[in-house]
Short mmCIF file of C-alpha atoms in Angstrom, two decimals:
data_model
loop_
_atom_site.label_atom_id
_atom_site.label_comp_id
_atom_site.label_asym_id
_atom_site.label_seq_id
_atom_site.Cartn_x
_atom_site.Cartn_y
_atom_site.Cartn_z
CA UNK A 1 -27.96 5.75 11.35
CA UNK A 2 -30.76 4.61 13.23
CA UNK A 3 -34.06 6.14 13.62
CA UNK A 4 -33.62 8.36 16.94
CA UNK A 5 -30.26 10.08 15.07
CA UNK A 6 -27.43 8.15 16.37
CA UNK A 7 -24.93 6.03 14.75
CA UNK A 8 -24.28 2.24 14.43
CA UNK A 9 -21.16 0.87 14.40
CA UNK A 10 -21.80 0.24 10.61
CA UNK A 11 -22.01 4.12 9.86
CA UNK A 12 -18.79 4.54 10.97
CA UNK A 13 -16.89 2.28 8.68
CA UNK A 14 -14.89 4.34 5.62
CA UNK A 15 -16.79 2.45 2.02
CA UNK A 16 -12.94 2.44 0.85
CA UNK A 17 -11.36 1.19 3.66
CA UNK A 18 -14.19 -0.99 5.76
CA UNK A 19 -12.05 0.82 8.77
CA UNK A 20 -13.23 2.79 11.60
CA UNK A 21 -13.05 6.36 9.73
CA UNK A 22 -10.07 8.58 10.67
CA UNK A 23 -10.86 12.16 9.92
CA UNK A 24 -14.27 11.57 7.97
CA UNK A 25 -15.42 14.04 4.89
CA UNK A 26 -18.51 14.71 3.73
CA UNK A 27 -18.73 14.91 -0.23
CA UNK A 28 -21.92 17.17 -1.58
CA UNK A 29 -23.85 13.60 -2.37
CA UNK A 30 -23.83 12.60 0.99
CA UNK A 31 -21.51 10.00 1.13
CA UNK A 32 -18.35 10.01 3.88
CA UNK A 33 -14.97 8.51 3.43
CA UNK A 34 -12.09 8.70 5.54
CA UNK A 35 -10.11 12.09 4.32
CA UNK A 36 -7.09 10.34 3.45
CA UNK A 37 -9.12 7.53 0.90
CA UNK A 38 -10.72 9.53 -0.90
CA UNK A 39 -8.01 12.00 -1.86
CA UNK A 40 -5.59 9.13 -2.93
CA UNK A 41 -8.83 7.90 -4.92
CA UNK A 42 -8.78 11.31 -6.68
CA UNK A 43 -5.07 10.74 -7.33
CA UNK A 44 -5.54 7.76 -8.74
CA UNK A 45 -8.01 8.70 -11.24
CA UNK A 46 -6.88 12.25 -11.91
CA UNK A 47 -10.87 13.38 -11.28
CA UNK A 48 -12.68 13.93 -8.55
CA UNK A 49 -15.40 11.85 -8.51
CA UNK A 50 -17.14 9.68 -5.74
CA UNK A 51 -15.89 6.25 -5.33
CA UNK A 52 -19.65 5.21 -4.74
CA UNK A 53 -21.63 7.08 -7.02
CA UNK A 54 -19.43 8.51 -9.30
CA UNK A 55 -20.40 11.76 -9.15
CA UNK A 56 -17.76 14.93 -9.79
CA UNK A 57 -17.10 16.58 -6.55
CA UNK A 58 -16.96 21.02 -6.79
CA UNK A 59 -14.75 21.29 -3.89
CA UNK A 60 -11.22 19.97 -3.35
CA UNK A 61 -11.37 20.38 0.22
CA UNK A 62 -14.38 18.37 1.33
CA UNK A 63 -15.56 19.46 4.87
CA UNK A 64 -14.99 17.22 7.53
CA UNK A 65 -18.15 16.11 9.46
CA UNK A 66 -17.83 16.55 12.72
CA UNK A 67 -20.73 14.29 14.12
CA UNK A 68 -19.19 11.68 12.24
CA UNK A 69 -15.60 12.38 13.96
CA UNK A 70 -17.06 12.84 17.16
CA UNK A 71 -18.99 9.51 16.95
CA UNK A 72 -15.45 7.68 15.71
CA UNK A 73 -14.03 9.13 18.75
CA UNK A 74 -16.74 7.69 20.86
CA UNK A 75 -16.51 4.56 19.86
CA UNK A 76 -12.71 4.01 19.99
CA UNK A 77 -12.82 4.80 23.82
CA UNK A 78 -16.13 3.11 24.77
CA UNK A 79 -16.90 0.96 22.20
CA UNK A 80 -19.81 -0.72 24.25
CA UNK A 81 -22.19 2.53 23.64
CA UNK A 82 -22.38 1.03 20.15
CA UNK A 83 -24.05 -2.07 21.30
CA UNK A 84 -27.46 -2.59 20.43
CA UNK A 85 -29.38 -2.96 23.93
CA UNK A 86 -31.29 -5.54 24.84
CA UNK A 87 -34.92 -5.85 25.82
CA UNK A 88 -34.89 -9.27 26.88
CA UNK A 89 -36.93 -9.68 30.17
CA UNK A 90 -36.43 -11.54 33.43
CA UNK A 91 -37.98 -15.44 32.96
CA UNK A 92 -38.69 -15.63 36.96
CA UNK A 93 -39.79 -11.55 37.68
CA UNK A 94 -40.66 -10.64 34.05
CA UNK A 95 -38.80 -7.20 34.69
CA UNK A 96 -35.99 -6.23 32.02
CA UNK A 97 -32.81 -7.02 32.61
CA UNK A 98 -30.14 -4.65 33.73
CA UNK A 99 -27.61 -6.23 35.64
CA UNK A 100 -24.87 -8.69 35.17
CA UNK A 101 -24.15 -11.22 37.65
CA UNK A 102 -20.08 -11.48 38.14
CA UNK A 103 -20.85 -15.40 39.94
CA UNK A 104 -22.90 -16.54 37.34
CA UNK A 105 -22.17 -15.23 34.76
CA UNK A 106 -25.26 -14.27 33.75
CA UNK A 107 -28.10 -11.70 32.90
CA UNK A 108 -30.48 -10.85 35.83
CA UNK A 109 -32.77 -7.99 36.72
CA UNK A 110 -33.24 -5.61 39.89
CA UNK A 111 -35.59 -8.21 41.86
CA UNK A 112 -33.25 -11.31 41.10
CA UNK A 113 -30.51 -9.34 43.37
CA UNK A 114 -32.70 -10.16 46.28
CA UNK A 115 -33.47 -13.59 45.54
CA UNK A 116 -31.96 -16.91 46.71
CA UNK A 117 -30.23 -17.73 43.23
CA UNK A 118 -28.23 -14.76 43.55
CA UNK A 119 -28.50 -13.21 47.40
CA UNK A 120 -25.17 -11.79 48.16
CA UNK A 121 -23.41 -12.77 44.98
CA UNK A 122 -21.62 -9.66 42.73
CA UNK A 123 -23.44 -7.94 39.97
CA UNK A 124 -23.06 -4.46 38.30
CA UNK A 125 -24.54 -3.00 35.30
CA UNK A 126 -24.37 -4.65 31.91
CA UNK A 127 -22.37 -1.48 29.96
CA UNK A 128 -19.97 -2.14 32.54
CA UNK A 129 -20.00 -5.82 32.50
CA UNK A 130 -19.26 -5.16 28.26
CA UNK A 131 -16.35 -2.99 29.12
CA UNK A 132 -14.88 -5.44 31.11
CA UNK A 133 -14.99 -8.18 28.88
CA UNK A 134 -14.78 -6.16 25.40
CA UNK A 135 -11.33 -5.45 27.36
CA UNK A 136 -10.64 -8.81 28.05
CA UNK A 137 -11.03 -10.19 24.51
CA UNK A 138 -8.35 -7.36 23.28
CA UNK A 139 -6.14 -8.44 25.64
CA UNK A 140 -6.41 -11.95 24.37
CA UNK A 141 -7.07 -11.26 21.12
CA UNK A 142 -3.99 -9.21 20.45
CA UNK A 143 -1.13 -11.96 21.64
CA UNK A 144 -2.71 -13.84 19.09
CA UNK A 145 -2.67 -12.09 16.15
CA UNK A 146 1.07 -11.12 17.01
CA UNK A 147 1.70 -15.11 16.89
CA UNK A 148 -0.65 -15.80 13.52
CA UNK A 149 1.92 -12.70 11.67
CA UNK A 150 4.93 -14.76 13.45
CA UNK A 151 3.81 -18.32 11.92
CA UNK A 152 2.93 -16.46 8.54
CA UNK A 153 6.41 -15.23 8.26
CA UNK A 154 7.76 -18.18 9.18
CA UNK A 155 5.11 -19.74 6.79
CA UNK A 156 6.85 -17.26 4.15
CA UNK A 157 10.64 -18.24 5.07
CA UNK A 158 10.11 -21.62 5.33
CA UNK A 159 8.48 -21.92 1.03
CA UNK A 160 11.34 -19.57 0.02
CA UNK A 161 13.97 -21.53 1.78
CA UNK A 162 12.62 -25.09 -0.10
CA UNK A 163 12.54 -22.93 -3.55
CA UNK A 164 16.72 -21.72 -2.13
CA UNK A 165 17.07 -26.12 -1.85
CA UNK A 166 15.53 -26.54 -5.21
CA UNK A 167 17.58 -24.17 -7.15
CA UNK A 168 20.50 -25.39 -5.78
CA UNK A 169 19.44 -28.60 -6.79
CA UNK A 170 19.40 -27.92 -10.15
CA UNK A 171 22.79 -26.07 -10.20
CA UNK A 172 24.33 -29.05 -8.92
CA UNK A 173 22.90 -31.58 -11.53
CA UNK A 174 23.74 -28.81 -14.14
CA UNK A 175 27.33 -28.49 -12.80
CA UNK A 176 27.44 -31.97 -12.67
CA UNK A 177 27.09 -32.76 -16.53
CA UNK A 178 30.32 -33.25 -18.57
CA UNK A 179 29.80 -31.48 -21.69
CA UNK A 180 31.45 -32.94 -24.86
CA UNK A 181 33.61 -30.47 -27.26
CA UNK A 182 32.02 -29.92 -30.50
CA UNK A 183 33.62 -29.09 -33.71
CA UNK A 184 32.88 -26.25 -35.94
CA UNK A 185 33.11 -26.10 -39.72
CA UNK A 186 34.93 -23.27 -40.68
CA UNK A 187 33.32 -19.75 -40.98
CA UNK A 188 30.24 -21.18 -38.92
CA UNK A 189 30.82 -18.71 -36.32
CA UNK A 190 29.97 -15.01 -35.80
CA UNK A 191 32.28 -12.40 -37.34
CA UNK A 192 33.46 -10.50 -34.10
CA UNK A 193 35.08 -7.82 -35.67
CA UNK A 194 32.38 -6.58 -38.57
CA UNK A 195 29.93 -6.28 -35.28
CA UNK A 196 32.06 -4.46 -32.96
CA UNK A 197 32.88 -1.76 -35.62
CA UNK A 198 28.99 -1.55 -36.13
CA UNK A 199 26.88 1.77 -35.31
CA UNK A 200 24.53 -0.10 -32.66
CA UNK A 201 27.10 -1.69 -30.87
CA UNK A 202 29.38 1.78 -30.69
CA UNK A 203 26.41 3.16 -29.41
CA UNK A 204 25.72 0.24 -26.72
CA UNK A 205 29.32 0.65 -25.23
CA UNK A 206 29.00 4.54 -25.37
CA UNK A 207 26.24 3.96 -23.22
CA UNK A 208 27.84 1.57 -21.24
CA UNK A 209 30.27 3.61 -20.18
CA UNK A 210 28.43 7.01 -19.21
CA UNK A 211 24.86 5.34 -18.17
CA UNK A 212 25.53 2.90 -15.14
CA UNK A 213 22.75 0.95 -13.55
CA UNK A 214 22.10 1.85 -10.12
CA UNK A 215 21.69 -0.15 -7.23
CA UNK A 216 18.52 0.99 -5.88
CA UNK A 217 16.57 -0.24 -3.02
CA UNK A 218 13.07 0.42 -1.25
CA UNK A 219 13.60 2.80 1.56
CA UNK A 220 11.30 0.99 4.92
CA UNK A 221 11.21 4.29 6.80
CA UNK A 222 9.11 5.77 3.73
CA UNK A 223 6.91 3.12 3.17
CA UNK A 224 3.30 3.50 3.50
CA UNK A 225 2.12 1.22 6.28
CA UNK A 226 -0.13 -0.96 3.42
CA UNK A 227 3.63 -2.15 1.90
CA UNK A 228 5.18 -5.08 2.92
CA UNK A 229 8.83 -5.03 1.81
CA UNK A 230 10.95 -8.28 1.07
CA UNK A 231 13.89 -9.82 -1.47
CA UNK A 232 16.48 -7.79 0.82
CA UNK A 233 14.72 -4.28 0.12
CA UNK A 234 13.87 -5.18 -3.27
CA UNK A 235 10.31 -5.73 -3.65
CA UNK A 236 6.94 -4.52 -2.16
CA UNK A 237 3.49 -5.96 -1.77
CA UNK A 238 0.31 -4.38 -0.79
CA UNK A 239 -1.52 -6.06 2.07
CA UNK A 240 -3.55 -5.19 5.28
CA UNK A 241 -2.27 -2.36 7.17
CA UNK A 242 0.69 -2.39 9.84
CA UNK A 243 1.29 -0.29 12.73
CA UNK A 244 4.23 1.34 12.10
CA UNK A 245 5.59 4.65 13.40
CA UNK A 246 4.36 7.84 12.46
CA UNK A 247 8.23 9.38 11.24
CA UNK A 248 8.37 12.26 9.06
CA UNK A 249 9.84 10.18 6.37
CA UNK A 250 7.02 8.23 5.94
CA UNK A 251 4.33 8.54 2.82
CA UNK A 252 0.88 8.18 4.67
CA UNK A 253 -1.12 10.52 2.05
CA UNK A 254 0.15 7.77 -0.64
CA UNK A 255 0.39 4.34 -1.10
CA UNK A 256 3.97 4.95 -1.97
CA UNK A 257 7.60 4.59 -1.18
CA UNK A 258 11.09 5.77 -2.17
CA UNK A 259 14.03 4.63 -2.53
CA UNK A 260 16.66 4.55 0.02
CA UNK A 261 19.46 6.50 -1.99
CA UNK A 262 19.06 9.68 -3.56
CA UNK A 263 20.91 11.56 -6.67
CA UNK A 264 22.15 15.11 -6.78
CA UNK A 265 24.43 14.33 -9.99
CA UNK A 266 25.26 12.39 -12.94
CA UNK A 267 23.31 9.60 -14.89
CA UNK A 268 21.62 6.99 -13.43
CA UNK A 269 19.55 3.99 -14.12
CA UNK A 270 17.31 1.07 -13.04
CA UNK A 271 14.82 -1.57 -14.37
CA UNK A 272 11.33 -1.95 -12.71
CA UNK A 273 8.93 -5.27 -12.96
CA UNK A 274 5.55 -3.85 -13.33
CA UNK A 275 3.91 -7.37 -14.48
CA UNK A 276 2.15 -8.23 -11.17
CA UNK A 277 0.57 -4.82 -10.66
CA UNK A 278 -2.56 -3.51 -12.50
CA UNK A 279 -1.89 -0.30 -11.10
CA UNK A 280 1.20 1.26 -10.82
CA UNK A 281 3.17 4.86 -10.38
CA UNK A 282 7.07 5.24 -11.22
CA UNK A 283 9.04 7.54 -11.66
CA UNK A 284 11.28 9.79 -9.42
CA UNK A 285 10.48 12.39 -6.68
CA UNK A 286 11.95 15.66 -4.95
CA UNK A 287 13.14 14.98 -1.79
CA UNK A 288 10.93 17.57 -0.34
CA UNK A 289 7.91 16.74 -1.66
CA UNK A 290 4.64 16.43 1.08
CA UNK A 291 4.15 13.24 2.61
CA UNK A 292 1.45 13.48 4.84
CA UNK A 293 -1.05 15.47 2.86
CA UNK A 294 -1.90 14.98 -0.87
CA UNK A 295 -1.43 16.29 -3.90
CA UNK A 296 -1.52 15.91 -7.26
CA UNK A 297 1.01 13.83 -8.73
CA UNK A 298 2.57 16.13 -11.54
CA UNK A 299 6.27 18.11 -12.22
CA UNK A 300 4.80 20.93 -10.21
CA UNK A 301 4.44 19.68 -7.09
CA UNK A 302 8.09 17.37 -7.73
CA UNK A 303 6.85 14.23 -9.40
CA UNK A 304 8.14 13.42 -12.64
CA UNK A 305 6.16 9.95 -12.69
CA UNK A 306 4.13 7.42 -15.45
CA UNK A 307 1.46 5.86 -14.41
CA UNK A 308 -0.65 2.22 -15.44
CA UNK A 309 -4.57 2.12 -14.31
CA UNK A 310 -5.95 -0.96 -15.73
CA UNK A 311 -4.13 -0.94 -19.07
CA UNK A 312 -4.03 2.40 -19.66
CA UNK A 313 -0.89 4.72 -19.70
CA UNK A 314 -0.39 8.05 -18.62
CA UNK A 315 2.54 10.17 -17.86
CA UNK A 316 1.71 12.33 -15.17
CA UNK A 317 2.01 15.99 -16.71
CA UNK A 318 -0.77 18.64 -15.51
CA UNK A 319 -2.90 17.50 -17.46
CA UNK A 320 -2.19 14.31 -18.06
CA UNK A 321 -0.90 13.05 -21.04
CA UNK A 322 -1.83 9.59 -22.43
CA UNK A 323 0.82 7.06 -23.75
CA UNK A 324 0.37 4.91 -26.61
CA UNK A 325 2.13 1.59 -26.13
CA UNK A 326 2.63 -1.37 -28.61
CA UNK A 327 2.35 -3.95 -25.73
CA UNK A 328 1.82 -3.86 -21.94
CA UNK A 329 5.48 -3.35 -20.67
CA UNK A 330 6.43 -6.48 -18.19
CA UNK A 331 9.89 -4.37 -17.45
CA UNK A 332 10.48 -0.56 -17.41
CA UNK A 333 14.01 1.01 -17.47
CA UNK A 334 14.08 4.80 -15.74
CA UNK A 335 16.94 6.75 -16.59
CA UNK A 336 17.76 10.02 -14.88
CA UNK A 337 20.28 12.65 -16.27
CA UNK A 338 20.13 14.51 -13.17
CA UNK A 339 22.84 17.32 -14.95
CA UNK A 340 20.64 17.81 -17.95
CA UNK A 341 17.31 17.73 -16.08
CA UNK A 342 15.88 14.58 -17.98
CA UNK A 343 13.77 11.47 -16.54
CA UNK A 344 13.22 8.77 -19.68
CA UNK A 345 11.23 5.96 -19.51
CA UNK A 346 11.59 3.07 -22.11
CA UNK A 347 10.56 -0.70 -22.22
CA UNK A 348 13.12 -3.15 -21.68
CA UNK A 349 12.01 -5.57 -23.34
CA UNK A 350 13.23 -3.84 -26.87
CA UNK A 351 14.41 -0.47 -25.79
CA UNK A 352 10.97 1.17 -27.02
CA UNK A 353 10.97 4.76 -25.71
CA UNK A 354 7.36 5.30 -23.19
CA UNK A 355 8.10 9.10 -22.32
CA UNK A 356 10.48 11.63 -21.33
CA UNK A 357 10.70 14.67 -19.06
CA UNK A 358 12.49 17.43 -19.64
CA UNK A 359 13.42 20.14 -16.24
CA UNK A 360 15.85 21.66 -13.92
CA UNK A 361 16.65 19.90 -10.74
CA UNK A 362 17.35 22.08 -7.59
CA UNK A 363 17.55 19.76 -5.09
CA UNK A 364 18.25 15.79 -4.37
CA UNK A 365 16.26 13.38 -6.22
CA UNK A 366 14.86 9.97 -5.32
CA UNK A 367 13.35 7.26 -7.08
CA UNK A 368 9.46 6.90 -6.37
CA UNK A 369 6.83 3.43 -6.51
CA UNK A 370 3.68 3.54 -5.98
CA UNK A 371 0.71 0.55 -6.87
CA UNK A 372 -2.80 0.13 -6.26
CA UNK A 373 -5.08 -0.96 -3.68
CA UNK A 374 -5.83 -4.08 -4.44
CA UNK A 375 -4.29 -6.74 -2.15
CA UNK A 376 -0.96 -8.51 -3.89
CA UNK A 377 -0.08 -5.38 -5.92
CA UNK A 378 3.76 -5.76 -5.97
CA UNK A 379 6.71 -4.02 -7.94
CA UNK A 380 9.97 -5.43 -7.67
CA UNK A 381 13.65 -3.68 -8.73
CA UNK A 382 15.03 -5.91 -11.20
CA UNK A 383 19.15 -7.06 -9.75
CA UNK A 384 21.77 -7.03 -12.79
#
């Protein structure tokens, strides 16, 4: 803020966002955030604390600052108010210069209007000569950036398309090899029949048979506009916002997203690559639960979710509770007994139980993902 008490186009960037704020709060040490930052900050950590300073905030309802609003709404519909001004003066008259000359395309001042340079030539004032061309630019600007995302997808299609060609060379010099027949001294292989009448493997098929992995895929109607989603619905990546419509479906309070089918019955169950994501939420979710204010991520308010925030585990319970794990999970299996009210999390690398919920279920269920903000975050649902 400047010294006569109005804002530069600096104080009206979020710290968390470096956007244009939407819906600025004030916390009581002064610093501003965009509403919706700073409460998924607080959701993330599970405190609320500044994301400058640090310092614990009293309320949970920060006030909104209204000169700070009204200022973002300024700017957004005349954006050259922002500008600084300029006190450059006239070379020929030595007066300042105030007007914009449409023929020249130049700066010029009240006397220059009259003069023989610029005698009967167009001019108007400089704010509106800004307008015109701060309008211009968008209009070129945004045909552009449509065709930079079009060559980046293509960019995208075109290196998983030659990694398609390479696996499929390699299949066909695999297929291609003519394996010789090897003979076995007797009793060199396994004894099928003393493992299949073994407790572990009774167990496995037991399993097997009432525990069915589900085919679960990201839903794109509840994706938060951050998420890029790719692999045919299968995994998501943070990146740099989209414009995407506003649907009640959608998760705007969260960087989050469900999946597309929901469970009112039965057992289900799917794996979860968590290896390229410091931060991560999963778990599953009522179907009701708010999407376009936040809350706290707990049973209460319909998450039954763990969490990961740089290496360290939590299963979202009010409070928390923190997991001890023998080794950062790369994969995690979810399984939900929807009829017994249970949501189990275990490593699938070696089966190692994480955490398990224990409820009632009233209504459908879906499964919830969540990451971080930091660009390239990405979960994937692992295919069987």
């Amino acid at each position: 803020m400047d010294q006569e008490g109005s804002f530069t186009m600096e104080d009206l960037q979020c710290p968390a966002c470096c956007e244009v704020f939407e819906i600025p709060v004030t916390l009581s040490c002064n610093h501003s955030f965009c509403k919706t930052c700073v409460q998924t900050h607080w959701g993330r950590m599970g405190t609320r604390q500044c994301p400058l300073c640090r310092r614990t905030e009293r309320s949970s309802r920060p006030p909104i600052n209204l000169r700070l609003k009204l200022a973002t709404d300024v700017f957004k519909k005349k954006p050259e108010q922002f500008m600084a001004k300029s006190v450059e003066r006239c070379s020929r008259h030595n007066e300042q210069l105030k007007l914009f000359c449409r023929k020249d395309a130049e700066l010029i001042c009240i006397t220059c209007t009259s003069s023989r340079s610029h005698k009967n030539h167009e001019y108007c004032p400089i704010a509106e000569a800004a307008s015109d061309i701060m309008k211009e630019l968008i209009n070129r600007y945004n045909p552009l950036k449509k065709q930079l995302t079009t060559v980046e997808k293509l960019k995208e299609s075109l290196v998983e398309l030659e990694t398609y060609i390479q696996e499929c060379k390699e299949a066909i010099k695999r297929t291609s090899y003519t394996a010789h027949e090897t003979e076995y001294p007797k009793k060199a292989l396994i004894d099928v029949l003393q493992y299949l009448g073994s407790l572990k493997h009774g167990v496995w098929k037991r399993m097997e048979r009432d525990v069915h992995f589900s085919s679960v895929n990201f839903d794109p109607n509840t994706a938060h506009p951050n998420f890029f989603i790719k692999d045919e619905l299968t995994t998501i990546s943070y990146g740099k916002k989209q414009q995407l419509p506003d649907n009640p479906e959608r998760c705007t309070s969260r960087m989050s997203v469900l999946a597309a089918n929901g469970f009112e019955s039965g057992k289900q169950r799917w794996d979860v690559e968590v290896a390229y994501s410091k931060e991560w939420y999963i778990g599953v979710a009522r179907e009701s639960i708010k999407r376009k204010t936040t809350v706290f991520i707990n049973p209460k308010e319909g998450f039954w979710v763990i969490s990961n925030n740089e290496e360290s585990y939590w299963a979202q319970t009010s409070p928390r509770t923190r997991l001890t794990l023998k080794a950062p999970p790369q994969v995690i299996t979810v399984e939900l007994d929807y009829d017994k009210g249970k949501v189990s999390f275990s490593d699938a690398a070696d089966g190692g139980s994480i955490y398990t919920f224990k409820c009632k279920f009233n209504e459908r269920i879906f499964p919830y993902f969540a990451t971080g903000i930091k660009e390239g975050s990405t979960l994937k649902i692992c295919a069987f």
